[in-house]
PDB file of C-alpha atoms in Angstrom:
ATOM      1  CA  MET A 128     155.132 146.139 114.539  1.00 49.00           C
ATOM      2  CA  SER A 129     157.266 143.142 115.453  1.00 43.00           C
ATOM      3  CA  SER A 130     155.725 140.902 118.000  1.00 44.00           C
ATOM      4  CA  VAL A 131     156.062 139.705 121.504  1.00 45.00           C
ATOM      5  CA  ALA A 132     154.397 136.425 120.726  1.00 50.00           C
ATOM      6  CA  TYR A 133     153.386 133.605 123.002  1.00 48.00           C
ATOM      7  CA  ILE A 134     151.044 130.720 122.397  1.00 52.00           C
ATOM      8  CA  LEU A 135     148.740 130.656 125.427  1.00 49.00           C
ATOM      9  CA  ARG A 136     146.290 127.905 124.534  1.00 40.00           C
ATOM     10  CA  GLY A 137     146.698 124.974 126.896  1.00 39.00           C
ATOM     11  CA  CYS A 138     149.271 126.701 129.065  1.00 39.00           C
ATOM     12  CA  ARG A 139     149.764 128.394 132.403  1.00 32.00           C
ATOM     13  CA  ALA A 140     150.445 132.021 131.636  1.00 36.00           C
ATOM     14  CA  SER A 141     151.350 134.879 133.895  1.00 33.00           C
ATOM     15  CA  PRO A 142     149.369 138.034 133.148  1.00 31.00           C
ATOM     16  CA  SER A 143     152.582 140.012 133.244  1.00 30.00           C
ATOM     17  CA  SER A 144     156.048 138.702 132.374  1.00 29.00           C
ATOM     18  CA  SER A 145     156.147 135.165 131.152  1.00 32.00           C
ATOM     19  CA  LEU A 146     158.377 132.743 129.332  1.00 34.00           C
ATOM     20  CA  LEU A 147     156.887 129.691 127.694  1.00 38.00           C
ATOM     21  CA  LEU A 148     158.174 126.307 128.741  1.00 36.00           C
ATOM     22  CA  PRO A 149     157.560 123.064 126.873  1.00 37.00           C
ATOM     23  CA  CYS A 150     155.398 120.673 128.857  1.00 36.00           C
ATOM     24  CA  THR A 151     153.225 117.625 128.343  1.00 34.00           C
ATOM     25  CA  THR A 152     149.469 117.985 128.678  1.00 32.00           C
ATOM     26  CA  THR A 153     147.163 115.327 130.070  1.00 33.00           C
ATOM     27  CA  ASN A 154     146.131 114.174 126.605  1.00 35.00           C
ATOM     28  CA  THR A 155     149.817 113.487 125.751  1.00 33.00           C
ATOM     29  CA  SER A 156     150.014 116.313 123.226  1.00 35.00           C
ATOM     30  CA  ARG A 157     152.744 118.917 123.612  1.00 33.00           C
ATOM     31  CA  SER A 158     151.975 122.398 124.769  1.00 35.00           C
ATOM     32  CA  PHE A 159     153.701 125.259 126.565  1.00 33.00           C
ATOM     33  CA  SER A 160     153.582 126.463 130.134  1.00 30.00           C
ATOM     34  CA  ALA A 161     154.730 129.835 131.404  1.00 30.00           C
ATOM     35  CA  LEU A 162     157.379 130.707 133.927  1.00 27.00           C
ATOM     36  CA  SER A 163     157.156 134.184 135.399  1.00 26.00           C
ATOM     37  CA  PHE A 164     160.055 136.554 135.618  1.00 27.00           C
ATOM     38  CA  SER A 165     160.545 139.972 137.144  1.00 27.00           C
ATOM     39  CA  PRO A 166     160.859 142.664 136.050  1.00 29.00           C
ATOM     40  CA  SER A 167     161.025 141.574 132.378  1.00 31.00           C
ATOM     41  CA  PRO A 168     160.408 138.419 130.335  1.00 30.00           C
ATOM     42  CA  PHE A 169     163.798 139.087 128.789  1.00 30.00           C
ATOM     43  CA  SER A 170     165.719 139.186 132.091  1.00 31.00           C
ATOM     44  CA  PHE A 171     167.562 136.010 133.020  1.00 31.00           C
ATOM     45  CA  PRO A 172     169.015 135.255 136.466  1.00 32.00           C
ATOM     46  CA  SER A 173     172.766 135.241 136.805  1.00 33.00           C
ATOM     47  CA  SER A 174     174.478 131.907 136.269  1.00 34.00           C
ATOM     48  CA  SER A 175     175.585 131.821 139.908  1.00 36.00           C
ATOM     49  CA  SER A 176     172.071 132.005 141.371  1.00 37.00           C
ATOM     50  CA  SER A 177     170.169 128.990 142.598  1.00 38.00           C
ATOM     51  CA  SER A 178     167.156 130.166 140.574  1.00 34.00           C
ATOM     52  CA  SER A 179     169.253 129.942 137.420  1.00 34.00           C
ATOM     53  CA  GLU A 180     170.277 126.396 138.266  1.00 37.00           C
ATOM     54  CA  LYS A 181     166.639 125.444 138.797  1.00 36.00           C
ATOM     55  CA  LEU A 182     165.653 127.161 135.557  1.00 32.00           C
ATOM     56  CA  HIS A 183     168.244 125.290 133.510  1.00 36.00           C
ATOM     57  CA  LYS A 184     167.014 122.014 134.966  1.00 38.00           C
ATOM     58  CA  VAL A 185     163.437 122.560 133.851  1.00 36.00           C
ATOM     59  CA  HIS A 186     163.833 124.515 130.621  1.00 38.00           C
ATOM     60  CA  PRO A 187     165.560 122.518 127.863  1.00 39.00           C
ATOM     61  CA  PHE A 188     166.039 125.588 125.642  1.00 39.00           C
ATOM     62  CA  LEU A 189     167.864 127.515 128.389  1.00 39.00           C
ATOM     63  CA  ARG A 190     169.825 124.360 129.243  1.00 38.00           C
ATOM     64  CA  MET A 191     170.784 124.100 125.590  1.00 38.00           C
ATOM     65  CA  GLU A 192     171.946 127.754 125.454  1.00 38.00           C
ATOM     66  CA  HIS A 193     173.973 127.296 128.637  1.00 36.00           C
ATOM     67  CA  PHE A 194     175.670 124.223 127.148  1.00 36.00           C
ATOM     68  CA  TRP A 195     176.665 126.116 124.009  1.00 37.00           C
ATOM     69  CA  THR A 196     177.986 129.235 125.722  1.00 37.00           C
ATOM     70  CA  GLY A 197     181.320 130.095 124.124  1.00 37.00           C
ATOM     71  CA  SER A 198     180.805 127.904 121.081  1.00 40.00           C
ATOM     72  CA  SER A 199     181.608 129.474 117.711  1.00 42.00           C
ATOM     73  CA  ILE A 200     179.518 126.977 115.735  1.00 48.00           C
ATOM     74  CA  ALA A 201     176.281 128.924 115.302  1.00 62.00           C
ATOM     75  CA  LYS A 202     174.881 126.412 112.852  1.00 67.00           C
ATOM     76  CA  THR A 203     175.046 123.754 115.564  1.00 82.00           C
ATOM     77  CA  LYS A 204     173.171 125.984 117.968  1.00 91.00           C
ATOM     78  CA  ASN A 205     170.495 126.809 115.404  1.00 94.00           C
ATOM     79  CA  LYS A 206     170.073 123.153 114.371  1.00 93.00           C
ATOM     80  CA  GLY A 207     169.719 122.202 118.032  1.00 94.00           C
ATOM     81  CA  LEU A 208     166.910 124.730 118.473  1.00 95.00           C
ATOM     82  CA  VAL A 209     165.108 123.306 115.476  1.00 96.00           C
ATOM     83  CA  GLU A 210     165.526 119.776 116.788  1.00 95.00           C
ATOM     84  CA  HIS A 211     163.955 120.781 120.100  1.00 94.00           C
ATOM     85  CA  LEU A 212     161.012 122.387 118.314  1.00 95.00           C
ATOM     86  CA  LYS A 213     160.580 119.151 116.381  1.00 96.00           C
ATOM     87  CA  GLU A 214     160.784 117.105 119.563  1.00 94.00           C
ATOM     88  CA  TYR A 215     158.024 119.116 121.190  1.00 92.00           C
ATOM     89  CA  GLY A 216     155.745 118.849 118.163  1.00 95.00           C
ATOM     90  CA  VAL A 217     155.920 122.486 117.082  1.00 95.00           C
ATOM     91  CA  ILE A 218     157.694 121.669 113.829  1.00 97.00           C
ATOM     92  CA  LYS A 219     156.097 118.810 111.876  1.00 97.00           C
ATOM     93  CA  SER A 220     157.036 119.717 108.311  1.00 97.00           C
ATOM     94  CA  LYS A 221     160.359 118.677 106.832  1.00 97.00           C
ATOM     95  CA  LYS A 222     160.369 121.828 104.701  1.00 98.00           C
ATOM     96  CA  VAL A 223     159.826 124.135 107.682  1.00 98.00           C
ATOM     97  CA  ALA A 224     162.633 122.380 109.585  1.00 98.00           C
ATOM     98  CA  GLU A 225     164.980 122.749 106.597  1.00 98.00           C
ATOM     99  CA  VAL A 226     164.249 126.448 106.198  1.00 98.00           C
ATOM    100  CA  MET A 227     164.655 127.202 109.930  1.00 98.00           C
ATOM    101  CA  GLU A 228     167.956 125.316 109.919  1.00 96.00           C
ATOM    102  CA  THR A 229     169.099 127.232 106.852  1.00 97.00           C
ATOM    103  CA  ILE A 230     168.188 130.710 108.144  1.00 97.00           C
ATOM    104  CA  ASP A 231     170.250 131.126 111.298  1.00 96.00           C
ATOM    105  CA  ARG A 232     168.190 132.926 113.966  1.00 96.00           C
ATOM    106  CA  GLY A 233     171.387 134.152 115.561  1.00 95.00           C
ATOM    107  CA  LEU A 234     171.988 136.510 112.658  1.00 96.00           C
ATOM    108  CA  PHE A 235     168.664 138.271 113.327  1.00 97.00           C
ATOM    109  CA  VAL A 236     168.826 138.759 117.118  1.00 95.00           C
ATOM    110  CA  PRO A 237     170.727 141.793 118.456  1.00 93.00           C
ATOM    111  CA  GLU A 238     174.091 140.957 120.021  1.00 90.00           C
ATOM    112  CA  GLY A 239     173.926 140.187 123.713  1.00 88.00           C
ATOM    113  CA  ASN A 240     170.632 138.303 123.584  1.00 89.00           C
ATOM    114  CA  PRO A 241     170.400 134.497 123.782  1.00 91.00           C
ATOM    115  CA  ALA A 242     169.283 133.901 120.187  1.00 92.00           C
ATOM    116  CA  TYR A 243     168.634 130.188 120.548  1.00 93.00           C
ATOM    117  CA  VAL A 244     166.345 130.298 123.564  1.00 92.00           C
ATOM    118  CA  ASP A 245     162.647 129.804 122.806  1.00 92.00           C
ATOM    119  CA  SER A 246     161.615 133.278 123.867  1.00 90.00           C
ATOM    120  CA  PRO A 247     160.926 136.615 122.193  1.00 90.00           C
ATOM    121  CA  MET A 248     163.859 139.047 122.319  1.00 90.00           C
ATOM    122  CA  PRO A 249     163.916 142.862 122.333  1.00 90.00           C
ATOM    123  CA  ILE A 250     165.187 144.494 119.141  1.00 93.00           C
ATOM    124  CA  GLY A 251     164.713 148.143 120.106  1.00 90.00           C
ATOM    125  CA  TYR A 252     162.030 150.700 119.232  1.00 91.00           C
ATOM    126  CA  ASN A 253     159.520 148.934 121.521  1.00 87.00           C
ATOM    127  CA  ALA A 254     159.618 145.930 119.245  1.00 89.00           C
ATOM    128  CA  THR A 255     160.763 142.315 119.527  1.00 87.00           C
ATOM    129  CA  ILE A 256     161.615 139.300 117.433  1.00 92.00           C
ATOM    130  CA  SER A 257     159.037 136.611 118.138  1.00 92.00           C
ATOM    131  CA  ALA A 258     159.833 133.393 119.961  1.00 93.00           C
ATOM    132  CA  PRO A 259     161.047 130.573 117.702  1.00 95.00           C
ATOM    133  CA  HIS A 260     157.957 128.458 118.418  1.00 95.00           C
ATOM    134  CA  MET A 261     155.766 131.297 117.083  1.00 94.00           C
ATOM    135  CA  HIS A 262     157.816 131.566 113.894  1.00 97.00           C
ATOM    136  CA  ALA A 263     157.666 127.776 113.462  1.00 97.00           C
ATOM    137  CA  SER A 264     153.881 127.723 114.051  1.00 96.00           C
ATOM    138  CA  CYS A 265     153.263 130.414 111.457  1.00 97.00           C
ATOM    139  CA  LEU A 266     155.509 128.725 108.918  1.00 98.00           C
ATOM    140  CA  GLU A 267     153.614 125.478 109.469  1.00 98.00           C
ATOM    141  CA  LEU A 268     150.268 127.238 108.987  1.00 98.00           C
ATOM    142  CA  LEU A 269     151.435 128.956 105.801  1.00 98.00           C
ATOM    143  CA  GLU A 270     153.569 126.199 104.241  1.00 98.00           C
ATOM    144  CA  GLU A 271     151.099 125.246 101.487  1.00 98.00           C
ATOM    145  CA  HIS A 272     150.925 128.908 100.516  1.00 98.00           C
ATOM    146  CA  LEU A 273     154.724 129.354 100.396  1.00 98.00           C
ATOM    147  CA  GLN A 274     155.406 127.047  97.492  1.00 98.00           C
ATOM    148  CA  PRO A 275     158.034 127.938  94.858  1.00 98.00           C
ATOM    149  CA  GLY A 276     156.866 130.824  92.681  1.00 98.00           C
ATOM    150  CA  MET A 277     154.263 132.107  95.130  1.00 98.00           C
ATOM    151  CA  ARG A 278     154.099 135.560  96.734  1.00 98.00           C
ATOM    152  CA  ALA A 279     154.291 136.287 100.465  1.00 98.00           C
ATOM    153  CA  LEU A 280     153.844 139.448 102.532  1.00 98.00           C
ATOM    154  CA  ASP A 281     155.285 139.808 106.015  1.00 98.00           C
ATOM    155  CA  VAL A 282     153.709 142.712 107.912  1.00 97.00           C
ATOM    156  CA  GLY A 283     155.804 143.960 110.815  1.00 95.00           C
ATOM    157  CA  SER A 284     158.952 142.278 109.525  1.00 96.00           C
ATOM    158  CA  GLY A 285     161.219 143.506 112.334  1.00 95.00           C
ATOM    159  CA  THR A 286     164.725 142.086 111.988  1.00 96.00           C
ATOM    160  CA  GLY A 287     163.813 140.236 108.787  1.00 98.00           C
ATOM    161  CA  TYR A 288     163.974 136.677 110.038  1.00 98.00           C
ATOM    162  CA  LEU A 289     160.578 135.408 108.953  1.00 98.00           C
ATOM    163  CA  THR A 290     160.733 137.358 105.694  1.00 98.00           C
ATOM    164  CA  ALA A 291     163.991 135.555 104.919  1.00 98.00           C
ATOM    165  CA  CYS A 292     162.329 132.219 105.690  1.00 98.00           C
ATOM    166  CA  PHE A 293     159.454 133.107 103.362  1.00 98.00           C
ATOM    167  CA  ALA A 294     161.926 133.993 100.609  1.00 98.00           C
ATOM    168  CA  MET A 295     163.703 130.672 100.918  1.00 98.00           C
ATOM    169  CA  MET A 296     160.393 128.823 100.637  1.00 98.00           C
ATOM    170  CA  VAL A 297     159.013 130.694  97.591  1.00 98.00           C
ATOM    171  CA  GLY A 298     162.417 130.770  95.909  1.00 98.00           C
ATOM    172  CA  PRO A 299     163.834 133.055  93.228  1.00 98.00           C
ATOM    173  CA  GLN A 300     160.749 132.727  91.037  1.00 97.00           C
ATOM    174  CA  GLY A 301     158.503 133.940  93.889  1.00 98.00           C
ATOM    175  CA  ARG A 302     158.396 137.154  95.849  1.00 98.00           C
ATOM    176  CA  ALA A 303     158.760 137.763  99.597  1.00 98.00           C
ATOM    177  CA  ILE A 304     157.995 141.291 100.827  1.00 98.00           C
ATOM    178  CA  GLY A 305     158.721 142.588 104.315  1.00 98.00           C
ATOM    179  CA  ILE A 306     156.922 145.712 105.565  1.00 97.00           C
ATOM    180  CA  GLU A 307     158.231 147.509 108.668  1.00 96.00           C
ATOM    181  CA  HIS A 308     157.339 151.048 109.703  1.00 93.00           C
ATOM    182  CA  ILE A 309     160.567 151.700 111.654  1.00 93.00           C
ATOM    183  CA  PRO A 310     163.202 152.694 109.039  1.00 95.00           C
ATOM    184  CA  GLU A 311     166.071 151.790 111.343  1.00 95.00           C
ATOM    185  CA  LEU A 312     164.715 148.263 111.636  1.00 96.00           C
ATOM    186  CA  VAL A 313     164.371 148.061 107.862  1.00 97.00           C
ATOM    187  CA  ALA A 314     168.077 148.895 107.535  1.00 97.00           C
ATOM    188  CA  PHE A 315     168.963 146.420 110.296  1.00 97.00           C
ATOM    189  CA  SER A 316     166.926 143.660 108.643  1.00 98.00           C
ATOM    190  CA  ILE A 317     168.592 144.211 105.292  1.00 98.00           C
ATOM    191  CA  ASP A 318     172.010 143.938 106.933  1.00 98.00           C
ATOM    192  CA  ASN A 319     170.901 140.731 108.681  1.00 98.00           C
ATOM    193  CA  ILE A 320     169.554 139.192 105.481  1.00 98.00           C
ATOM    194  CA  ASN A 321     172.789 140.029 103.668  1.00 98.00           C
ATOM    195  CA  LYS A 322     174.630 137.868 106.234  1.00 97.00           C
ATOM    196  CA  SER A 323     172.232 134.960 105.809  1.00 97.00           C
ATOM    197  CA  ALA A 324     171.552 132.234 103.250  1.00 98.00           C
ATOM    198  CA  ALA A 325     168.797 134.469 101.818  1.00 98.00           C
ATOM    199  CA  ALA A 326     171.322 137.110 100.638  1.00 98.00           C
ATOM    200  CA  PRO A 327     171.256 135.951  96.975  1.00 98.00           C
ATOM    201  CA  LEU A 328     167.463 136.343  96.943  1.00 98.00           C
ATOM    202  CA  LEU A 329     167.781 139.905  98.267  1.00 98.00           C
ATOM    203  CA  LYS A 330     170.388 140.729  95.637  1.00 97.00           C
ATOM    204  CA  GLY A 331     168.293 139.063  92.939  1.00 97.00           C
ATOM    205  CA  GLY A 332     165.180 141.064  93.809  1.00 97.00           C
ATOM    206  CA  SER A 333     162.842 138.283  94.815  1.00 98.00           C
ATOM    207  CA  LEU A 334     163.189 139.377  98.469  1.00 98.00           C
ATOM    208  CA  SER A 335     162.721 142.988  99.534  1.00 98.00           C
ATOM    209  CA  VAL A 336     161.970 144.970 102.697  1.00 98.00           C
ATOM    210  CA  HIS A 337     160.211 148.327 102.724  1.00 98.00           C
ATOM    211  CA  ALA A 338     159.525 151.075 105.249  1.00 97.00           C
ATOM    212  CA  ALA A 339     155.755 151.556 105.190  1.00 96.00           C
ATOM    213  CA  ASP A 340     152.558 151.202 107.215  1.00 95.00           C
ATOM    214  CA  GLY A 341     151.902 147.463 107.165  1.00 95.00           C
ATOM    215  CA  ARG A 342     148.177 147.970 107.865  1.00 95.00           C
ATOM    216  CA  LEU A 343     147.944 149.137 104.259  1.00 97.00           C
ATOM    217  CA  GLY A 344     149.858 146.139 102.918  1.00 97.00           C
ATOM    218  CA  TRP A 345     151.999 146.484  99.786  1.00 98.00           C
ATOM    219  CA  PRO A 346     149.574 146.776  96.870  1.00 97.00           C
ATOM    220  CA  GLU A 347     152.324 147.062  94.228  1.00 97.00           C
ATOM    221  CA  LEU A 348     152.896 143.290  94.277  1.00 97.00           C
ATOM    222  CA  ALA A 349     149.439 142.062  95.346  1.00 98.00           C
ATOM    223  CA  PRO A 350     147.731 139.681  95.399  1.00 98.00           C
ATOM    224  CA  TYR A 351     149.588 137.447  97.882  1.00 98.00           C
ATOM    225  CA  ASP A 352     149.323 133.726  98.398  1.00 98.00           C
ATOM    226  CA  ALA A 353     150.458 134.124 102.010  1.00 98.00           C
ATOM    227  CA  ILE A 354     150.217 137.073 104.413  1.00 98.00           C
ATOM    228  CA  HIS A 355     151.708 137.035 107.909  1.00 98.00           C
ATOM    229  CA  VAL A 356     151.037 139.821 110.415  1.00 97.00           C
ATOM    230  CA  GLY A 357     153.412 140.075 113.351  1.00 94.00           C
ATOM    231  CA  ALA A 358     151.346 142.303 115.637  1.00 91.00           C
ATOM    232  CA  ALA A 359     147.801 142.197 116.992  1.00 91.00           C
ATOM    233  CA  ALA A 360     145.135 144.155 115.115  1.00 93.00           C
ATOM    234  CA  SER A 361     141.869 145.189 116.757  1.00 92.00           C
ATOM    235  CA  GLU A 362     140.229 143.923 113.541  1.00 94.00           C
ATOM    236  CA  ILE A 363     141.567 142.477 110.313  1.00 96.00           C
ATOM    237  CA  PRO A 364     142.742 145.359 108.117  1.00 97.00           C
ATOM    238  CA  PRO A 365     140.545 145.584 104.991  1.00 97.00           C
ATOM    239  CA  ALA A 366     143.572 146.349 102.797  1.00 97.00           C
ATOM    240  CA  LEU A 367     145.176 143.043 103.765  1.00 98.00           C
ATOM    241  CA  LEU A 368     141.999 141.117 103.041  1.00 98.00           C
ATOM    242  CA  GLU A 369     141.782 142.798  99.652  1.00 98.00           C
ATOM    243  CA  GLN A 370     145.431 141.935  98.858  1.00 98.00           C
ATOM    244  CA  LEU A 371     145.033 138.271  99.805  1.00 98.00           C
ATOM    245  CA  LYS A 372     144.786 136.135  96.675  1.00 98.00           C
ATOM    246  CA  PRO A 373     141.750 133.850  96.165  1.00 98.00           C
ATOM    247  CA  GLY A 374     143.000 130.508  97.441  1.00 98.00           C
ATOM    248  CA  GLY A 375     145.474 132.315  99.726  1.00 98.00           C
ATOM    249  CA  ARG A 376     145.882 132.354 103.498  1.00 98.00           C
ATOM    250  CA  MET A 377     146.584 135.040 106.086  1.00 98.00           C
ATOM    251  CA  VAL A 378     147.777 134.399 109.660  1.00 98.00           C
ATOM    252  CA  ILE A 379     147.064 137.359 111.932  1.00 97.00           C
ATOM    253  CA  PRO A 380     146.621 137.892 115.692  1.00 96.00           C
ATOM    254  CA  VAL A 381     143.402 139.797 116.432  1.00 96.00           C
ATOM    255  CA  GLY A 382     142.266 141.351 119.708  1.00 93.00           C
ATOM    256  CA  ASN A 383     143.295 143.770 122.390  1.00 89.00           C
ATOM    257  CA  ILE A 384     143.638 142.317 125.907  1.00 84.00           C
ATOM    258  CA  PHE A 385     142.506 138.900 124.712  1.00 89.00           C
ATOM    259  CA  GLN A 386     143.967 137.876 121.374  1.00 93.00           C
ATOM    260  CA  ASP A 387     143.477 134.971 118.999  1.00 94.00           C
ATOM    261  CA  LEU A 388     145.777 133.877 116.239  1.00 96.00           C
ATOM    262  CA  LYS A 389     143.354 133.733 113.336  1.00 97.00           C
ATOM    263  CA  VAL A 390     143.785 131.751 110.147  1.00 98.00           C
ATOM    264  CA  VAL A 391     142.032 133.576 107.306  1.00 98.00           C
ATOM    265  CA  ASP A 392     141.410 131.631 104.105  1.00 98.00           C
ATOM    266  CA  LYS A 393     140.093 133.334 100.986  1.00 98.00           C
ATOM    267  CA  ASN A 394     138.147 130.905  98.829  1.00 97.00           C
ATOM    268  CA  LEU A 395     138.372 130.922  95.045  1.00 97.00           C
ATOM    269  CA  ASP A 396     134.989 132.684  94.850  1.00 96.00           C
ATOM    270  CA  GLY A 397     136.319 135.473  97.101  1.00 96.00           C
ATOM    271  CA  SER A 398     134.427 134.419 100.237  1.00 97.00           C
ATOM    272  CA  ILE A 399     136.300 134.335 103.526  1.00 97.00           C
ATOM    273  CA  ASN A 400     136.667 131.595 106.135  1.00 98.00           C
ATOM    274  CA  ILE A 401     138.170 132.459 109.524  1.00 97.00           C
ATOM    275  CA  ARG A 402     139.142 130.125 112.348  1.00 97.00           C
ATOM    276  CA  ASN A 403     140.947 130.586 115.651  1.00 95.00           C
ATOM    277  CA  GLU A 404     144.204 128.678 115.866  1.00 95.00           C
ATOM    278  CA  ALA A 405     145.360 129.628 119.355  1.00 93.00           C
ATOM    279  CA  SER A 406     145.219 132.264 122.089  1.00 92.00           C
ATOM    280  CA  VAL A 407     148.316 134.455 121.891  1.00 91.00           C
ATOM    281  CA  ARG A 408     149.911 137.665 123.145  1.00 87.00           C
ATOM    282  CA  TYR A 409     151.355 140.145 120.653  1.00 87.00           C
ATOM    283  CA  VAL A 410     152.218 143.804 120.754  1.00 85.00           C
ATOM    284  CA  PRO A 411     149.556 145.953 119.013  1.00 84.00           C
ATOM    285  CA  LEU A 412     149.487 146.675 115.300  1.00 87.00           C
ATOM    286  CA  THR A 413     149.693 150.430 115.422  1.00 82.00           C
ATOM    287  CA  SER A 414     151.270 153.511 113.879  1.00 79.00           C
ATOM    288  CA  ARG A 415     154.964 154.270 114.044  1.00 81.00           C
ATOM    289  CA  ALA A 416     154.328 157.297 116.253  1.00 80.00           C
ATOM    290  CA  ALA A 417     152.186 155.353 118.681  1.00 78.00           C
ATOM    291  CA  GLN A 418     154.732 152.504 118.898  1.00 79.00           C
ATOM    292  CA  LEU A 419     157.602 154.868 119.668  1.00 80.00           C
ATOM    293  CA  ARG A 420     155.553 156.598 122.401  1.00 79.00           C
ATOM    294  CA  GLU A 421     154.813 153.357 124.244  1.00 58.00           C
TER     295      GLU A 421
END
């Protein structure tokens, strides 16, 4: 259930393969434009091609990755990615920046993929790890609901990156739960977390990852202050609404061909407010069998 996630609002997007590029809109705010690739959004031209040279000139994240090729200082690479996300206005919160610097994305991207490029990356099983700007956006939206001692649920946790970020934010007195319906990815995510700064939280029990159908949530530890869903649902799953704590917030992409990233707030009286944050593209929230057939 991990996502291929792009923010499409205010951008030029290819209907097929696309990679988001930072750009400046006419109202001086930062947005993202799309650069098409063929045959896959994860295929990069060879370094000797003229197209690669042009790409590195216009895409600061690819230029950054090219500059760091061969470097053994992963923390420097990860910090540079966070700095670029701050520069382009994606990260505004000091806390989100700190957490994304602390949890090294490179530990959660399969070997051979450019971990510090602002693009989703394949992780196997017809799943991906979302682009860094999507992770940053969701952390920003959920920050007030990821305070120390709170509870967070990450549906479609994939390689475990965002679950680890949640765990760092809620701390050892809180709980961060990842739900992933591909058991192999659950095992992979646990290995990744054990290599990261979130390892003590996993060992201490405040962070856990489970193989289950995320559409049903994880009722054992409900209600949750924050729920993140990493794949697009045709409609908001009732179980997730039920498990959202009054005063809590859920961030979930909803739609089929056309999708919106929805921010769902449950008021203290149990009523629900929903707003559209951005147009996005995610893989569908579906069953394990259906995902593996795709």
